PDB file of C-alpha atoms in Angstrom:
ATOM      1  CA  UNK S  61     -22.916 -13.548  22.715  1.00 49.00           C
ATOM      2  CA  UNK S  62     -22.256 -11.225  20.106  1.00 48.00           C
ATOM      3  CA  UNK S  63     -25.068  -8.638  20.001  1.00 48.00           C
ATOM      4  CA  UNK S  64     -26.500  -7.917  16.512  1.00 48.00           C
ATOM      5  CA  UNK S  65     -27.831  -4.703  15.259  1.00 47.00           C
ATOM      6  CA  UNK S  66     -29.929  -5.108  12.613  1.00 45.00           C
ATOM      7  CA  UNK S  67     -30.288  -1.673  11.593  1.00 46.00           C
ATOM      8  CA  UNK S  68     -31.974  -1.138   8.336  1.00 44.00           C
ATOM      9  CA  UNK S  69     -29.147   1.142   7.190  1.00 47.00           C
ATOM     10  CA  UNK S  70     -26.736  -1.838   7.178  1.00 46.00           C
ATOM     11  CA  UNK S  71     -25.909  -2.706   3.157  1.00 46.00           C
ATOM     12  CA  UNK S  72     -24.122  -5.825   3.966  1.00 47.00           C
ATOM     13  CA  UNK S  73     -26.233  -9.211   4.137  1.00 48.00           C
ATOM     14  CA  UNK S  74     -25.828  -9.831   7.589  1.00 56.00           C
ATOM     15  CA  UNK S  75     -25.462  -7.193  10.598  1.00 66.00           C
ATOM     16  CA  UNK S  76     -22.013  -6.792  11.824  1.00 74.00           C
ATOM     17  CA  UNK S  77     -21.181  -7.737  15.630  1.00 82.00           C
ATOM     18  CA  UNK S  78     -20.005  -5.335  17.724  1.00 84.00           C
ATOM     19  CA  UNK S  79     -17.396  -7.772  19.124  1.00 85.00           C
ATOM     20  CA  UNK S  80     -16.086  -8.398  15.514  1.00 85.00           C
ATOM     21  CA  UNK S  81     -15.555  -4.786  15.132  1.00 85.00           C
ATOM     22  CA  UNK S  82     -14.109  -4.609  18.420  1.00 85.00           C
ATOM     23  CA  UNK S  83     -11.752  -7.642  17.642  1.00 86.00           C
ATOM     24  CA  UNK S  84     -10.853  -6.072  14.523  1.00 87.00           C
ATOM     25  CA  UNK S  85      -9.918  -2.339  15.861  1.00 86.00           C
ATOM     26  CA  UNK S  86      -7.677  -4.399  18.742  1.00 85.00           C
ATOM     27  CA  UNK S  87      -5.849  -5.964  15.761  1.00 86.00           C
ATOM     28  CA  UNK S  88      -5.469  -2.687  14.019  1.00 86.00           C
ATOM     29  CA  UNK S  89      -3.978  -1.182  17.346  1.00 85.00           C
ATOM     30  CA  UNK S  90      -1.747  -3.717  17.617  1.00 85.00           C
ATOM     31  CA  UNK S  91       0.153  -2.637  14.319  1.00 86.00           C
ATOM     32  CA  UNK S  92       0.446   0.889  15.049  1.00 86.00           C
ATOM     33  CA  UNK S  93       3.754   1.955  16.382  1.00 81.00           C
ATOM     34  CA  UNK S  94       2.817   4.544  18.898  1.00 75.00           C
ATOM     35  CA  UNK S  95      -0.318   2.770  20.671  1.00 67.00           C
ATOM     36  CA  UNK S  96       1.029  -0.319  20.558  1.00 64.00           C
ATOM     37  CA  UNK S  97       3.745   0.486  23.208  1.00 65.00           C
ATOM     38  CA  UNK S  98       1.156   1.729  25.613  1.00 65.00           C
ATOM     39  CA  UNK S  99      -1.459  -1.378  25.175  1.00 60.00           C
ATOM     40  CA  UNK S 100      -3.759  -0.019  26.846  1.00 62.00           C
ATOM     41  CA  UNK S 101      -7.639  -1.184  26.649  1.00 63.00           C
ATOM     42  CA  UNK S 102      -8.652   2.877  27.053  1.00 66.00           C
ATOM     43  CA  UNK S 103      -7.654   3.730  23.134  1.00 74.00           C
ATOM     44  CA  UNK S 104     -10.574   4.923  21.684  1.00 81.00           C
ATOM     45  CA  UNK S 105     -11.529   3.110  18.468  1.00 81.00           C
ATOM     46  CA  UNK S 106     -11.795   6.509  16.861  1.00 84.00           C
ATOM     47  CA  UNK S 107      -8.266   7.239  17.768  1.00 84.00           C
ATOM     48  CA  UNK S 108      -7.209   4.355  16.295  1.00 86.00           C
ATOM     49  CA  UNK S 109      -8.613   5.162  13.270  1.00 88.00           C
ATOM     50  CA  UNK S 110      -7.095   8.475  13.333  1.00 88.00           C
ATOM     51  CA  UNK S 111      -3.853   6.928  14.369  1.00 88.00           C
ATOM     52  CA  UNK S 112      -4.147   4.379  11.374  1.00 90.00           C
ATOM     53  CA  UNK S 113      -4.852   7.124   8.499  1.00 91.00           C
ATOM     54  CA  UNK S 114      -1.678   8.854   9.979  1.00 91.00           C
ATOM     55  CA  UNK S 115       0.363   5.782   9.936  1.00 92.00           C
ATOM     56  CA  UNK S 116      -0.746   4.717   6.242  1.00 93.00           C
ATOM     57  CA  UNK S 117      -0.097   8.626   5.056  1.00 94.00           C
ATOM     58  CA  UNK S 118       3.317   8.313   6.721  1.00 94.00           C
ATOM     59  CA  UNK S 119       4.478   4.851   4.972  1.00 94.00           C
ATOM     60  CA  UNK S 120       3.024   6.708   1.913  1.00 94.00           C
ATOM     61  CA  UNK S 121       5.247   8.970   2.003  1.00 95.00           C
ATOM     62  CA  UNK S 122       8.229   7.001   3.090  1.00 94.00           C
ATOM     63  CA  UNK S 123       7.558   4.728   0.061  1.00 94.00           C
ATOM     64  CA  UNK S 124       7.621   8.173  -2.360  1.00 94.00           C
ATOM     65  CA  UNK S 125      11.049   9.279  -0.608  1.00 93.00           C
ATOM     66  CA  UNK S 126      12.382   5.415  -1.234  1.00 92.00           C
ATOM     67  CA  UNK S 127      11.298   5.454  -4.762  1.00 92.00           C
ATOM     68  CA  UNK S 128      13.228   8.936  -5.092  1.00 91.00           C
ATOM     69  CA  UNK S 129      16.202   7.300  -3.813  1.00 90.00           C
ATOM     70  CA  UNK S 130      16.297   4.474  -5.821  1.00 89.00           C
ATOM     71  CA  UNK S 131      15.754   5.959  -8.923  1.00 88.00           C
ATOM     72  CA  UNK S 132      18.655   8.070  -8.566  1.00 86.00           C
ATOM     73  CA  UNK S 133      20.732   5.130  -7.413  1.00 85.00           C
ATOM     74  CA  UNK S 134      19.540   3.473 -10.595  1.00 81.00           C
ATOM     75  CA  UNK S 135      20.715   6.379 -12.918  1.00 78.00           C
ATOM     76  CA  UNK S 136      24.204   6.836 -11.309  1.00 75.00           C
ATOM     77  CA  UNK S 137      24.785   2.896 -10.544  1.00 66.00           C
ATOM     78  CA  UNK S 138      27.171   0.967 -12.944  1.00 58.00           C
ATOM     79  CA  UNK S 139      27.623  -2.299 -11.238  1.00 59.00           C
ATOM     80  CA  UNK S 140      23.742  -2.486 -10.808  1.00 59.00           C
ATOM     81  CA  UNK S 141      23.414  -5.811 -12.215  1.00 63.00           C
ATOM     82  CA  UNK S 142      25.943  -7.595 -10.209  1.00 65.00           C
ATOM     83  CA  UNK S 143      24.146  -6.219  -7.222  1.00 66.00           C
ATOM     84  CA  UNK S 144      21.036  -7.245  -8.027  1.00 67.00           C
ATOM     85  CA  UNK S 145      22.163 -10.643  -8.444  1.00 71.00           C
ATOM     86  CA  UNK S 146      23.641 -10.686  -5.348  1.00 68.00           C
ATOM     87  CA  UNK S 147      20.458  -9.298  -3.699  1.00 69.00           C
ATOM     88  CA  UNK S 148      18.573 -11.976  -4.963  1.00 71.00           C
ATOM     89  CA  UNK S 149      20.595 -14.635  -3.573  1.00 69.00           C
ATOM     90  CA  UNK S 150      20.947 -13.408  -0.393  1.00 66.00           C
ATOM     91  CA  UNK S 151      16.996 -13.365   0.037  1.00 64.00           C
ATOM     92  CA  UNK S 152      17.088 -17.332  -0.738  1.00 57.00           C
TER      93      UNK S 152
ATOM     94  CA  UNK Q  29       7.694 -20.467   4.988  1.00 43.00           C
ATOM     95  CA  UNK Q  30       9.826 -19.716   8.028  1.00 40.00           C
ATOM     96  CA  UNK Q  31      11.898 -16.861   7.963  1.00 39.00           C
ATOM     97  CA  UNK Q  32      14.543 -14.658  10.196  1.00 40.00           C
ATOM     98  CA  UNK Q  33      12.287 -11.889  10.534  1.00 41.00           C
ATOM     99  CA  UNK Q  34      10.287 -11.503  13.318  1.00 40.00           C
ATOM    100  CA  UNK Q  35       6.918 -10.038  12.131  1.00 45.00           C
ATOM    101  CA  UNK Q  36       3.518 -10.787  13.868  1.00 46.00           C
ATOM    102  CA  UNK Q  37       2.234 -14.286  14.319  1.00 45.00           C
ATOM    103  CA  UNK Q  38       1.006 -14.940  11.084  1.00 44.00           C
ATOM    104  CA  UNK Q  39      -2.655 -15.887  11.216  1.00 45.00           C
ATOM    105  CA  UNK Q  40      -3.089 -17.135   7.640  1.00 45.00           C
ATOM    106  CA  UNK Q  41      -0.636 -18.970   5.987  1.00 43.00           C
ATOM    107  CA  UNK Q  42      -1.142 -17.974   2.405  1.00 48.00           C
ATOM    108  CA  UNK Q  43      -0.309 -14.559   3.717  1.00 56.00           C
ATOM    109  CA  UNK Q  44       2.628 -15.318   5.667  1.00 64.00           C
ATOM    110  CA  UNK Q  45       4.669 -12.172   5.618  1.00 60.00           C
ATOM    111  CA  UNK Q  46       7.840 -14.079   5.100  1.00 68.00           C
ATOM    112  CA  UNK Q  47       6.605 -15.464   1.940  1.00 88.00           C
ATOM    113  CA  UNK Q  48       5.162 -12.187   0.644  1.00 88.00           C
ATOM    114  CA  UNK Q  49       8.522 -10.323   1.524  1.00 90.00           C
ATOM    115  CA  UNK Q  50      10.735 -12.569  -0.571  1.00 89.00           C
ATOM    116  CA  UNK Q  51       8.166 -12.148  -3.234  1.00 90.00           C
ATOM    117  CA  UNK Q  52       7.725  -8.631  -3.411  1.00 91.00           C
ATOM    118  CA  UNK Q  53      11.750  -8.595  -3.355  1.00 90.00           C
ATOM    119  CA  UNK Q  54      11.970 -10.893  -6.243  1.00 89.00           C
ATOM    120  CA  UNK Q  55       9.242  -8.979  -8.406  1.00 90.00           C
ATOM    121  CA  UNK Q  56      10.325  -6.074  -7.321  1.00 90.00           C
ATOM    122  CA  UNK Q  57      14.180  -6.102  -8.454  1.00 88.00           C
ATOM    123  CA  UNK Q  58      13.017  -7.521 -11.887  1.00 89.00           C
ATOM    124  CA  UNK Q  59      10.822  -4.304 -12.146  1.00 90.00           C
ATOM    125  CA  UNK Q  60      13.968  -2.511 -11.322  1.00 87.00           C
ATOM    126  CA  UNK Q  61      16.055  -3.918 -13.866  1.00 85.00           C
ATOM    127  CA  UNK Q  62      13.698  -3.362 -16.727  1.00 87.00           C
ATOM    128  CA  UNK Q  63      13.521   0.109 -15.491  1.00 86.00           C
ATOM    129  CA  UNK Q  64      16.761   0.748 -15.642  1.00 82.00           C
ATOM    130  CA  UNK Q  65      17.025  -1.030 -19.105  1.00 81.00           C
ATOM    131  CA  UNK Q  66      14.155   1.098 -20.513  1.00 80.00           C
ATOM    132  CA  UNK Q  67      15.773   4.521 -18.914  1.00 73.00           C
ATOM    133  CA  UNK Q  68      18.092   6.516 -21.074  1.00 65.00           C
ATOM    134  CA  UNK Q  69      21.632   6.201 -20.390  1.00 57.00           C
ATOM    135  CA  UNK Q  70      22.778   9.371 -19.171  1.00 55.00           C
ATOM    136  CA  UNK Q  71      24.694   9.089 -16.074  1.00 50.00           C
ATOM    137  CA  UNK Q  72      25.676  12.517 -15.779  1.00 50.00           C
ATOM    138  CA  UNK Q  73      23.869  15.030 -13.893  1.00 50.00           C
ATOM    139  CA  UNK Q  74      22.635  16.469 -17.138  1.00 49.00           C
ATOM    140  CA  UNK Q  75      19.485  14.169 -16.940  1.00 61.00           C
ATOM    141  CA  UNK Q  76      16.508  16.418 -17.135  1.00 79.00           C
ATOM    142  CA  UNK Q  77      14.098  16.544 -14.130  1.00 84.00           C
ATOM    143  CA  UNK Q  78      11.149  15.408 -16.173  1.00 85.00           C
ATOM    144  CA  UNK Q  79      13.218  12.175 -16.673  1.00 84.00           C
ATOM    145  CA  UNK Q  80      13.908  12.091 -13.228  1.00 86.00           C
ATOM    146  CA  UNK Q  81      10.212  12.311 -12.520  1.00 88.00           C
ATOM    147  CA  UNK Q  82       9.019   9.700 -14.857  1.00 87.00           C
ATOM    148  CA  UNK Q  83      11.675   7.218 -13.714  1.00 88.00           C
ATOM    149  CA  UNK Q  84      10.757   7.987 -10.278  1.00 90.00           C
ATOM    150  CA  UNK Q  85       7.002   7.618 -10.471  1.00 90.00           C
ATOM    151  CA  UNK Q  86       7.710   4.317 -12.571  1.00 90.00           C
ATOM    152  CA  UNK Q  87       9.425   2.890  -9.593  1.00 91.00           C
ATOM    153  CA  UNK Q  88       7.173   4.105  -7.146  1.00 92.00           C
ATOM    154  CA  UNK Q  89       4.336   2.198  -9.383  1.00 92.00           C
ATOM    155  CA  UNK Q  90       6.563  -0.883  -9.586  1.00 92.00           C
ATOM    156  CA  UNK Q  91       6.823  -0.882  -5.682  1.00 92.00           C
ATOM    157  CA  UNK Q  92       2.864  -0.856  -5.360  1.00 93.00           C
ATOM    158  CA  UNK Q  93       2.434  -3.211  -8.292  1.00 92.00           C
ATOM    159  CA  UNK Q  94       4.949  -5.925  -7.050  1.00 92.00           C
ATOM    160  CA  UNK Q  95       3.379  -5.507  -3.850  1.00 93.00           C
ATOM    161  CA  UNK Q  96       0.033  -6.280  -4.734  1.00 92.00           C
ATOM    162  CA  UNK Q  97       1.250  -8.922  -6.852  1.00 92.00           C
ATOM    163  CA  UNK Q  98       3.071 -10.799  -4.132  1.00 91.00           C
ATOM    164  CA  UNK Q  99       0.095 -10.154  -1.987  1.00 90.00           C
ATOM    165  CA  UNK Q 100      -1.995 -12.016  -4.096  1.00 89.00           C
ATOM    166  CA  UNK Q 101      -5.592 -11.681  -5.749  1.00 87.00           C
ATOM    167  CA  UNK Q 102      -7.042 -12.740  -2.450  1.00 89.00           C
ATOM    168  CA  UNK Q 103      -7.174  -9.635  -0.700  1.00 91.00           C
ATOM    169  CA  UNK Q 104      -9.548  -6.795  -2.201  1.00 91.00           C
ATOM    170  CA  UNK Q 105      -6.955  -4.148  -1.465  1.00 91.00           C
ATOM    171  CA  UNK Q 106      -4.574  -5.790  -3.736  1.00 92.00           C
ATOM    172  CA  UNK Q 107      -6.950  -6.248  -6.585  1.00 92.00           C
ATOM    173  CA  UNK Q 108      -8.378  -2.708  -6.588  1.00 91.00           C
ATOM    174  CA  UNK Q 109      -4.750  -1.518  -6.688  1.00 91.00           C
ATOM    175  CA  UNK Q 110      -3.538  -3.768  -9.857  1.00 91.00           C
ATOM    176  CA  UNK Q 111      -7.033  -2.559 -11.465  1.00 90.00           C
ATOM    177  CA  UNK Q 112      -6.199   0.943 -10.676  1.00 90.00           C
ATOM    178  CA  UNK Q 113      -2.813   0.990 -11.853  1.00 89.00           C
ATOM    179  CA  UNK Q 114      -3.631  -0.806 -15.295  1.00 89.00           C
ATOM    180  CA  UNK Q 115      -6.696   1.628 -15.331  1.00 88.00           C
ATOM    181  CA  UNK Q 116      -4.393   4.440 -15.045  1.00 84.00           C
ATOM    182  CA  UNK Q 117      -1.758   3.270 -17.654  1.00 79.00           C
ATOM    183  CA  UNK Q 118      -4.378   2.572 -20.239  1.00 84.00           C
ATOM    184  CA  UNK Q 119      -5.709   6.087 -19.965  1.00 83.00           C
ATOM    185  CA  UNK Q 120      -2.172   7.628 -19.834  1.00 79.00           C
ATOM    186  CA  UNK Q 121      -1.471   5.740 -23.016  1.00 81.00           C
ATOM    187  CA  UNK Q 122      -4.696   6.898 -24.603  1.00 82.00           C
ATOM    188  CA  UNK Q 123      -3.638  10.714 -23.501  1.00 80.00           C
ATOM    189  CA  UNK Q 124      -0.317  10.506 -24.835  1.00 78.00           C
ATOM    190  CA  UNK Q 125      -1.662   9.132 -28.277  1.00 76.00           C
ATOM    191  CA  UNK Q 126      -4.037  11.952 -28.510  1.00 70.00           C
ATOM    192  CA  UNK Q 127      -1.987  14.468 -27.451  1.00 59.00           C
ATOM    193  CA  UNK Q 128       1.852  15.282 -26.681  1.00 54.00           C
ATOM    194  CA  UNK Q 129       1.248  16.472 -23.483  1.00 51.00           C
ATOM    195  CA  UNK Q 130       1.709  14.198 -20.675  1.00 48.00           C
ATOM    196  CA  UNK Q 131      -0.424  14.517 -17.695  1.00 47.00           C
ATOM    197  CA  UNK Q 132       1.821  15.596 -15.083  1.00 47.00           C
ATOM    198  CA  UNK Q 133      -0.551  14.673 -12.219  1.00 47.00           C
ATOM    199  CA  UNK Q 134       0.396  13.239  -8.852  1.00 44.00           C
ATOM    200  CA  UNK Q 135      -0.609   9.471  -8.947  1.00 46.00           C
ATOM    201  CA  UNK Q 136      -0.397   8.530  -5.592  1.00 49.00           C
ATOM    202  CA  UNK Q 137      -2.186   5.683  -4.741  1.00 52.00           C
ATOM    203  CA  UNK Q 138      -5.250   6.042  -2.297  1.00 50.00           C
ATOM    204  CA  UNK Q 139      -5.985   9.460  -3.850  1.00 48.00           C
ATOM    205  CA  UNK Q 140      -7.497   8.633  -7.092  1.00 48.00           C
ATOM    206  CA  UNK Q 141     -10.983   7.503  -6.674  1.00 48.00           C
ATOM    207  CA  UNK Q 142     -12.457  11.312  -6.897  1.00 49.00           C
ATOM    208  CA  UNK Q 143     -15.157  10.035  -9.400  1.00 49.00           C
ATOM    209  CA  UNK Q 144     -17.420   8.122  -6.780  1.00 47.00           C
ATOM    210  CA  UNK Q 145     -18.666  11.205  -4.824  1.00 47.00           C
ATOM    211  CA  UNK Q 146     -20.958   9.145  -3.215  1.00 48.00           C
ATOM    212  CA  UNK Q 147     -21.917  10.532   0.435  1.00 48.00           C
ATOM    213  CA  UNK Q 148     -24.227   7.829   1.601  1.00 48.00           C
ATOM    214  CA  UNK Q 149     -23.538   6.968   5.160  1.00 47.00           C
ATOM    215  CA  UNK Q 150     -25.068   3.562   5.108  1.00 48.00           C
ATOM    216  CA  UNK Q 151     -22.324   2.138   6.934  1.00 48.00           C
ATOM    217  CA  UNK Q 152     -21.537   1.610  10.920  1.00 47.00           C
ATOM    218  CA  UNK Q 153     -19.208   4.343  11.184  1.00 46.00           C
ATOM    219  CA  UNK Q 154     -21.926   6.977  12.321  1.00 47.00           C
ATOM    220  CA  UNK Q 155     -23.504   4.195  14.276  1.00 48.00           C
ATOM    221  CA  UNK Q 156     -19.776   3.985  16.266  1.00 52.00           C
ATOM    222  CA  UNK Q 157     -19.110   7.462  15.845  1.00 49.00           C
ATOM    223  CA  UNK Q 158     -16.149   7.006  13.493  1.00 60.00           C
ATOM    224  CA  UNK Q 159     -16.061   9.987  11.023  1.00 72.00           C
ATOM    225  CA  UNK Q 160     -12.577   8.816  10.255  1.00 75.00           C
ATOM    226  CA  UNK Q 161     -13.802   5.683   8.565  1.00 84.00           C
ATOM    227  CA  UNK Q 162     -14.428   7.672   5.458  1.00 86.00           C
ATOM    228  CA  UNK Q 163     -10.494   9.133   5.202  1.00 88.00           C
ATOM    229  CA  UNK Q 164      -9.596   5.488   5.707  1.00 88.00           C
ATOM    230  CA  UNK Q 165     -11.511   4.366   2.858  1.00 89.00           C
ATOM    231  CA  UNK Q 166      -9.783   6.879   0.964  1.00 89.00           C
ATOM    232  CA  UNK Q 167      -6.577   5.770   1.879  1.00 90.00           C
ATOM    233  CA  UNK Q 168      -6.988   1.855   1.443  1.00 90.00           C
ATOM    234  CA  UNK Q 169      -7.140   1.114  -2.399  1.00 89.00           C
ATOM    235  CA  UNK Q 170     -10.614  -0.280  -3.041  1.00 89.00           C
ATOM    236  CA  UNK Q 171     -11.955   1.156   0.259  1.00 87.00           C
ATOM    237  CA  UNK Q 172     -14.668   2.886  -0.871  1.00 86.00           C
ATOM    238  CA  UNK Q 173     -16.655  -0.282  -1.822  1.00 86.00           C
ATOM    239  CA  UNK Q 174     -16.065  -2.140   1.531  1.00 87.00           C
ATOM    240  CA  UNK Q 175     -17.957  -2.060   4.457  1.00 87.00           C
ATOM    241  CA  UNK Q 176     -16.793  -1.603   7.704  1.00 87.00           C
ATOM    242  CA  UNK Q 177     -15.464  -4.817   9.093  1.00 86.00           C
ATOM    243  CA  UNK Q 178     -14.096  -5.572   5.699  1.00 89.00           C
ATOM    244  CA  UNK Q 179     -12.380  -2.106   5.752  1.00 89.00           C
ATOM    245  CA  UNK Q 180     -10.745  -2.648   8.900  1.00 89.00           C
ATOM    246  CA  UNK Q 181      -9.656  -6.422   7.990  1.00 90.00           C
ATOM    247  CA  UNK Q 182      -8.148  -5.090   4.662  1.00 91.00           C
ATOM    248  CA  UNK Q 183      -6.585  -2.108   6.344  1.00 92.00           C
ATOM    249  CA  UNK Q 184      -4.638  -4.448   8.565  1.00 91.00           C
ATOM    250  CA  UNK Q 185      -3.294  -6.482   5.905  1.00 92.00           C
ATOM    251  CA  UNK Q 186      -2.334  -3.435   3.720  1.00 93.00           C
ATOM    252  CA  UNK Q 187      -0.427  -1.875   6.580  1.00 93.00           C
ATOM    253  CA  UNK Q 188       1.245  -5.212   7.031  1.00 92.00           C
ATOM    254  CA  UNK Q 189       2.330  -5.218   3.128  1.00 93.00           C
ATOM    255  CA  UNK Q 190       3.305  -1.433   3.345  1.00 93.00           C
ATOM    256  CA  UNK Q 191       5.803  -2.019   6.119  1.00 93.00           C
ATOM    257  CA  UNK Q 192       7.030  -4.852   4.536  1.00 92.00           C
ATOM    258  CA  UNK Q 193       7.354  -2.757   1.310  1.00 93.00           C
ATOM    259  CA  UNK Q 194       8.902  -0.457   3.070  1.00 94.00           C
ATOM    260  CA  UNK Q 195      11.593  -2.293   4.491  1.00 93.00           C
ATOM    261  CA  UNK Q 196      12.335  -3.981   1.454  1.00 92.00           C
ATOM    262  CA  UNK Q 197      12.881  -0.890  -0.558  1.00 92.00           C
ATOM    263  CA  UNK Q 198      14.766   0.538   2.089  1.00 92.00           C
ATOM    264  CA  UNK Q 199      17.333  -2.413   2.282  1.00 90.00           C
ATOM    265  CA  UNK Q 200      17.738  -2.214  -1.218  1.00 88.00           C
ATOM    266  CA  UNK Q 201      18.410   1.207  -1.405  1.00 88.00           C
ATOM    267  CA  UNK Q 202      20.924   0.787   1.130  1.00 87.00           C
ATOM    268  CA  UNK Q 203      22.455  -1.946  -0.648  1.00 82.00           C
ATOM    269  CA  UNK Q 204      22.671   0.059  -3.887  1.00 77.00           C
ATOM    270  CA  UNK Q 205      24.493   3.016  -2.091  1.00 76.00           C
ATOM    271  CA  UNK Q 206      27.218   0.970  -0.700  1.00 67.00           C
TER     272      UNK Q 206
END
């Protein structure tokens, strides 16, 4: 079953099982675009964490770029209102 | 609840990516309209760089806040994000009230928690050899208060929401550029 490591360093109320961590790490692995394509079990958890950090940073950068783009478009667009309403209707 | 988007199978219905996506879109679009109304009407290229940067920052914050709202307060990262933005806005207002100089620091989420310099490694990261867990904690809002398994769980949800946010922002930008 799940092996519990009750180390005294653990600050939480219960020891977190290894299986739980492995499950969570594999769940993360599924989200990462690079590792997902390989889908091998030999990807180490440390690599998953590293890729996760890189992925989050790249997503932040994309948000920054898109914010710039949107900010520019907001300033220049005249028919913004109609476009927004149209977009809202399309979403529903 | 069903949408045409092929995202990962949502295991929990309240955090269904479909509804998060539409909630985010609506809130974000409303924020954009508000920003547009409040920004100075200068359609020529004479708008100063300062105005551009301010608006840019507003758009970015609106995007993150809209996503945190759409994700709901059941998630630790969204709560932390909303708290941080509110806290930053309040502090910014105080600063502006005292001196006319506005702080032009970069306020990218995920890099703000410099006050807490706790280096106590009480977590599992050392047991499993995950030195990267610390980096991850700084990237995920509220990460530094989480234990390891919580961090992994929140990170997964945070990434899903970030991906949604990027997709929606990109489609809005494409739509406006037409």
